[in-house]
Structures are given as structure tokens and as C-alpha cells.
GROMACS .gro file of C-alpha atoms in nm:
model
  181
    1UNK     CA    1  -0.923  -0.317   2.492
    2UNK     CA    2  -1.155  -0.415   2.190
    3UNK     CA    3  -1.374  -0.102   2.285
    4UNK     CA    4  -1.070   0.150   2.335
    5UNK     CA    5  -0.994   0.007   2.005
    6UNK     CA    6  -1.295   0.100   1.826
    7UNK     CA    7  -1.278   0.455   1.970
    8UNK     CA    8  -0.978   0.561   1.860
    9UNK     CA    9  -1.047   0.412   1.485
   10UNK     CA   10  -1.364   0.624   1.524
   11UNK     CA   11  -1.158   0.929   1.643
   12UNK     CA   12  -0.883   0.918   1.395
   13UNK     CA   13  -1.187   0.832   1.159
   14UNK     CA   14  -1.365   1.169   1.288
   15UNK     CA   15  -0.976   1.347   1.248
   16UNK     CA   16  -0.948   1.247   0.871
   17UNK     CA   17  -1.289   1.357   0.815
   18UNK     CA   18  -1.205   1.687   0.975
   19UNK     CA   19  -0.896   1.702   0.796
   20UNK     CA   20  -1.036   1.675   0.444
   21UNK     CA   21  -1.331   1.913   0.497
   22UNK     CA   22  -1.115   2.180   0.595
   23UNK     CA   23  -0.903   2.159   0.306
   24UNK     CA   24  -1.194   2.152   0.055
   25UNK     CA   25  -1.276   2.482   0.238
   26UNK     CA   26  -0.980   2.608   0.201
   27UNK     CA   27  -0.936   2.513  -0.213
   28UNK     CA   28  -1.303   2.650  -0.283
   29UNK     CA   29  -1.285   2.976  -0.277
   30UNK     CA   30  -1.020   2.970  -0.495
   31UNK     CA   31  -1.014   3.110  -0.810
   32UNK     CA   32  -0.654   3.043  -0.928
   33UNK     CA   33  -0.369   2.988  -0.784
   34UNK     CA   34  -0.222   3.270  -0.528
   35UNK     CA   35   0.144   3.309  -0.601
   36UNK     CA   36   0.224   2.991  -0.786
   37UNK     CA   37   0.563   2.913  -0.796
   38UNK     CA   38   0.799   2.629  -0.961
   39UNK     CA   39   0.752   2.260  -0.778
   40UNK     CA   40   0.952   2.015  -0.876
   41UNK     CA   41   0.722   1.715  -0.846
   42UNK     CA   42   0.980   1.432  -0.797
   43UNK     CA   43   1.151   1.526  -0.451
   44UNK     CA   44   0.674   1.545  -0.357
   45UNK     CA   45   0.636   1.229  -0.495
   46UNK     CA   46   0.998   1.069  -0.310
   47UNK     CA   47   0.829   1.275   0.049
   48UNK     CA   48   0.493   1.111   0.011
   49UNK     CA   49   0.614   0.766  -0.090
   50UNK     CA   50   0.863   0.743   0.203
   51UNK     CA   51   0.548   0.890   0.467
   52UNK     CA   52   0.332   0.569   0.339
   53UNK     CA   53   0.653   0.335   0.347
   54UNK     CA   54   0.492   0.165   0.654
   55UNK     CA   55   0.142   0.131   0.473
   56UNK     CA   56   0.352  -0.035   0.165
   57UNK     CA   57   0.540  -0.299   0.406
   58UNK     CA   58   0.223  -0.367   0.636
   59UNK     CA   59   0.010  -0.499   0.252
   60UNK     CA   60   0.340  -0.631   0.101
   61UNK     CA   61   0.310  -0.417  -0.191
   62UNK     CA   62   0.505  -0.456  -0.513
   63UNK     CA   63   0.557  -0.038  -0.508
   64UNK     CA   64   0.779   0.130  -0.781
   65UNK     CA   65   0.827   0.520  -0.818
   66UNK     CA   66   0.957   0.569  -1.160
   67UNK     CA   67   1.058   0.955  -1.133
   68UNK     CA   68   1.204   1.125  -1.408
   69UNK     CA   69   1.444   1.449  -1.314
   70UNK     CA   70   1.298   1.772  -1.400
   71UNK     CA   71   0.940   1.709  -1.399
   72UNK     CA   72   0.815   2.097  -1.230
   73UNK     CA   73   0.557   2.334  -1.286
   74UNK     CA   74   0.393   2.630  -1.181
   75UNK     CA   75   0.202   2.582  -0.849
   76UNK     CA   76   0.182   2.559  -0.467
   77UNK     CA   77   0.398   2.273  -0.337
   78UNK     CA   78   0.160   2.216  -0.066
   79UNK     CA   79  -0.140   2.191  -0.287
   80UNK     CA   80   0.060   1.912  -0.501
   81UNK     CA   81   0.167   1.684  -0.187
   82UNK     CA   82  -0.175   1.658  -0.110
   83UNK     CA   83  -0.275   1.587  -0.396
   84UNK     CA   84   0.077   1.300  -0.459
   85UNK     CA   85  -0.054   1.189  -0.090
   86UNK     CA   86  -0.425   1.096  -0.204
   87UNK     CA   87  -0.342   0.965  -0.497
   88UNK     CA   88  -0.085   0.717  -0.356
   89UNK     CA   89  -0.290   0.686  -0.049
   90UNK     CA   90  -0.615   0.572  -0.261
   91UNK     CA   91  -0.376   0.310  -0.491
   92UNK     CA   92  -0.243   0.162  -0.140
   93UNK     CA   93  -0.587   0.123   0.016
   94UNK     CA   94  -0.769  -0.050  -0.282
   95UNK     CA   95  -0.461  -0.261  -0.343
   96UNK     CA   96  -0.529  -0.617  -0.224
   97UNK     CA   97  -0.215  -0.770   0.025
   98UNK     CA   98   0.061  -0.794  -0.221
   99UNK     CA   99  -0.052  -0.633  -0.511
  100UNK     CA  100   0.137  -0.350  -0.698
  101UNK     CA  101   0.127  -0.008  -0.717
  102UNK     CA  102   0.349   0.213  -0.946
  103UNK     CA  103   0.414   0.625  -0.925
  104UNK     CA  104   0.541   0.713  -1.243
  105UNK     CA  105   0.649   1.133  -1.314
  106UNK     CA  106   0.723   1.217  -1.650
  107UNK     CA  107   0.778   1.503  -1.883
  108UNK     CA  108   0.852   1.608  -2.211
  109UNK     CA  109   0.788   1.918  -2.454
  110UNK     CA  110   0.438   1.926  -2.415
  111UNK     CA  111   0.318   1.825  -2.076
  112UNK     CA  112   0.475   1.687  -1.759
  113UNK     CA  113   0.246   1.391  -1.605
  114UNK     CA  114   0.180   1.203  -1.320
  115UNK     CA  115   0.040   0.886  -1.340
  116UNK     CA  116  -0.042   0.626  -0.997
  117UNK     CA  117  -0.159   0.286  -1.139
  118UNK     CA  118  -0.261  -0.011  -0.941
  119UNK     CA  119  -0.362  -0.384  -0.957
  120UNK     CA  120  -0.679  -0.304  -0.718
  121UNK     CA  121  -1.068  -0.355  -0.839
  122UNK     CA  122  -1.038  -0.008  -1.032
  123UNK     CA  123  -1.333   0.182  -1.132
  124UNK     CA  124  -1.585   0.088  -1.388
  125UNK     CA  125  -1.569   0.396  -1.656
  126UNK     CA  126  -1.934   0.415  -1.593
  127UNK     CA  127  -1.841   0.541  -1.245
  128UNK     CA  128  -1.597   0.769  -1.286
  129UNK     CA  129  -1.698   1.067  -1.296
  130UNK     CA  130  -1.927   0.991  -0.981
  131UNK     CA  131  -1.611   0.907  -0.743
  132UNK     CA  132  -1.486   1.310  -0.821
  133UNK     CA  133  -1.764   1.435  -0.680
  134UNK     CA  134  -1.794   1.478  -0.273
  135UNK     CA  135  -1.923   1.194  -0.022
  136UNK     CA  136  -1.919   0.948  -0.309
  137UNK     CA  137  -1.786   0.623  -0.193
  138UNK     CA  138  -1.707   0.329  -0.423
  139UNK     CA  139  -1.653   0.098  -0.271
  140UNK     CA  140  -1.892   0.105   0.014
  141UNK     CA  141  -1.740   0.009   0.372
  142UNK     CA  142  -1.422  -0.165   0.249
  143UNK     CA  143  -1.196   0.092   0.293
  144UNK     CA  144  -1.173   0.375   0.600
  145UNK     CA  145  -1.275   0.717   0.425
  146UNK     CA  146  -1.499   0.960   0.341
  147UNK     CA  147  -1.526   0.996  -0.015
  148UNK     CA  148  -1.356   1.326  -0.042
  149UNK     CA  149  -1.018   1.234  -0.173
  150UNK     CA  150  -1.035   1.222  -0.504
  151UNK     CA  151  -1.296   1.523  -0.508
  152UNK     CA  152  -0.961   1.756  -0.365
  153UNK     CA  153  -0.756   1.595  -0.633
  154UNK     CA  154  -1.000   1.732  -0.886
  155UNK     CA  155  -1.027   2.083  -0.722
  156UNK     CA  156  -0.639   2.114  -0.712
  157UNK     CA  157  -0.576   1.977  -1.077
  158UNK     CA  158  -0.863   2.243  -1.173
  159UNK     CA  159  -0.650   2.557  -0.965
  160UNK     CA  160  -0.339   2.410  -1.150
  161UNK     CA  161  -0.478   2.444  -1.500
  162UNK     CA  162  -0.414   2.044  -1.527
  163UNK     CA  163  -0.615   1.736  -1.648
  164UNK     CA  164  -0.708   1.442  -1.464
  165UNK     CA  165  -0.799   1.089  -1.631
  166UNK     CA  166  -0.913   0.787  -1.470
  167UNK     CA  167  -0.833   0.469  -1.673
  168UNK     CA  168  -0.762   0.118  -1.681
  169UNK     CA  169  -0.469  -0.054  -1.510
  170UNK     CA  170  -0.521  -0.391  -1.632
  171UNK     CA  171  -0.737  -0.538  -1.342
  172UNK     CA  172  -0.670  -0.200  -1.184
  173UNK     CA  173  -0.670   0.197  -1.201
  174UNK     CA  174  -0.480   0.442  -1.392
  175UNK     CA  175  -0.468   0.829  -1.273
  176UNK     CA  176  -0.310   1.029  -1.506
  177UNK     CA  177  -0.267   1.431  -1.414
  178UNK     CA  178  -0.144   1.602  -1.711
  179UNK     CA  179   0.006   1.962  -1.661
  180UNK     CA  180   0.056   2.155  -1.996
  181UNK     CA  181   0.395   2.271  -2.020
   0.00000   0.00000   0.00000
């Protein structure tokens, strides 16, 4: 059992890995974005927290999605759950057992924003632009991953003319994506 255990964590391991290089492969050639259209970010944001629902209950999380109505720009919807998903995904992970994590959207006349904070270790600032690059890894073998997460979150906040800031959280991280409105 132990051993049919460790295979499938090393096949759904292998999957991810998969996963997320396709996806940079697919982002790269990119120049812009082909036929971006309105998203409205809150009904991504409701989608991705509800898919990790059982990854929130299993750590006990304090979670909180503060979503403000109207919050939508110009983009592929696709591109932007992926992004919502890694995001939240990365908070969840590095968030010790019943710690919090927040999702905040926001808007107003200049910019709408998405912000994930958490009460994990965070990311010293000397560090930060390190973890957007490909294969780089933290946090060394205490999470499952690859180290390409937050290097697709950069790509698609590049094709979507947005900014991304890492910051502090208190003990933890702040990830602001700013889109200009």
C-alpha cells in the first residue's frame, strides 16, 4: 500500500509537471493577447475558490474572498483562472494548518486589482524576483511542485498588459496584480 502510495504521488507529481510545461509552451509564443475579450474576474475568483474548497477544509484555513462587483478587463478568461488558480493554490500550500488566506478583487477609476495575501513564511524581498523565474523553488522540498507557478503568473500578467507585486503580508505574502483600467 505504502509503495502504491508513493507511485501515484510520483505520477500525479509527473501530471502537474506535465501540466505546467505545456502551458508555458503554450503562453510563450505569445506576443499579445489573441482576441481578448471582457472577464469579469469575480465569478474566476468564486470558480477557483470553490475547486480548492477541499484543500481549505483539509489545513483548516481562515479563507476570505472579498470580491467587489464589476471588477473585468480585457483578456482571455482561461488565461486569468489559471492564473486566480496558482495564486490561490500557492497561498494554500505555504499556509501552515490553520492559518489564513484572503482573495481580495477590487477596482476603481484607475486600475482593477487582485490581491491573494497569506499568513505563510512569505518571501524575503531579496528573493523575489528569483521565485518568477522557471524551476526556482523556495522553499526547497516542503511543498509538492515544480517551481513554475508563479513563472506562468508572470507570463500571463505580461500578455495582459498588468503588474505583478510581491509584498509583505505581515508574517506572510502579498500578490498584488494590477490591471490599468
Amino acid at each position: 500500500d505504502r509503495s502504491l502510495g508513493q507511485l501515484q504521488g510520483g505520477l500525479m507529481r509527473a501530471a502537474h509537471l506535465v501540466d505546467q510545461m505545456l502551458l508555458l509552451a503554450r503562453l510563450d509564443p505569445e506576443s499579445g493577447l489573441p482576441s481578448p475579450a471582457p472577464v469579469d474576474l469575480t465569478p474566476l475568483a468564486e470558480a477557483v475558490c470553490a475547486e480548492l474548497g477541499e484543500q481549505i477544509l483539509a489545513k483548516r484555513l481562515d479563507f476570505e474572498l472579498q470580491a467587489a462587483p464589476g471588477c473585468v478587463v480585457g483578456g482571455q478568461a482561461e488565461w486569468l483562472r489559471v492564473l486566480i488558480r496558482n495564486l490561490v493554490d500557492n497561498a494554500i500550500r505555504y499556509t501552515p494548518v490553520g492559518g489564513r488566506v484572503v482573495v481580495g478583487l477590487s477596482h476603481d477609476e484607475r486600475a482593477c486589482r487582485l490581491q491573494v495575501t497569506d499568513s505563510g513564511p512569505g518571501i524575503p524581498p531579496e528573493q523575489r524576483a528569483a521565485v518568477l523565474r522557471r524551476f526556482h523553488r523556495l522553499h526547497q522540498g516542503d511543498q509538492p511542485g515544480c517551481g513554475l507557478g508563479l513563472a506562468i503568473v508572470a507570463r500571463i500578467v505580461e500578455l495582459h498588459g498588468a503588474r505583478l507585486e510581491l509584498g509583505e503580508a505581515g508574517p506572510g505574502l502579498a500578490v498584488t496584480v494590477s490591471w490599468p483600467a
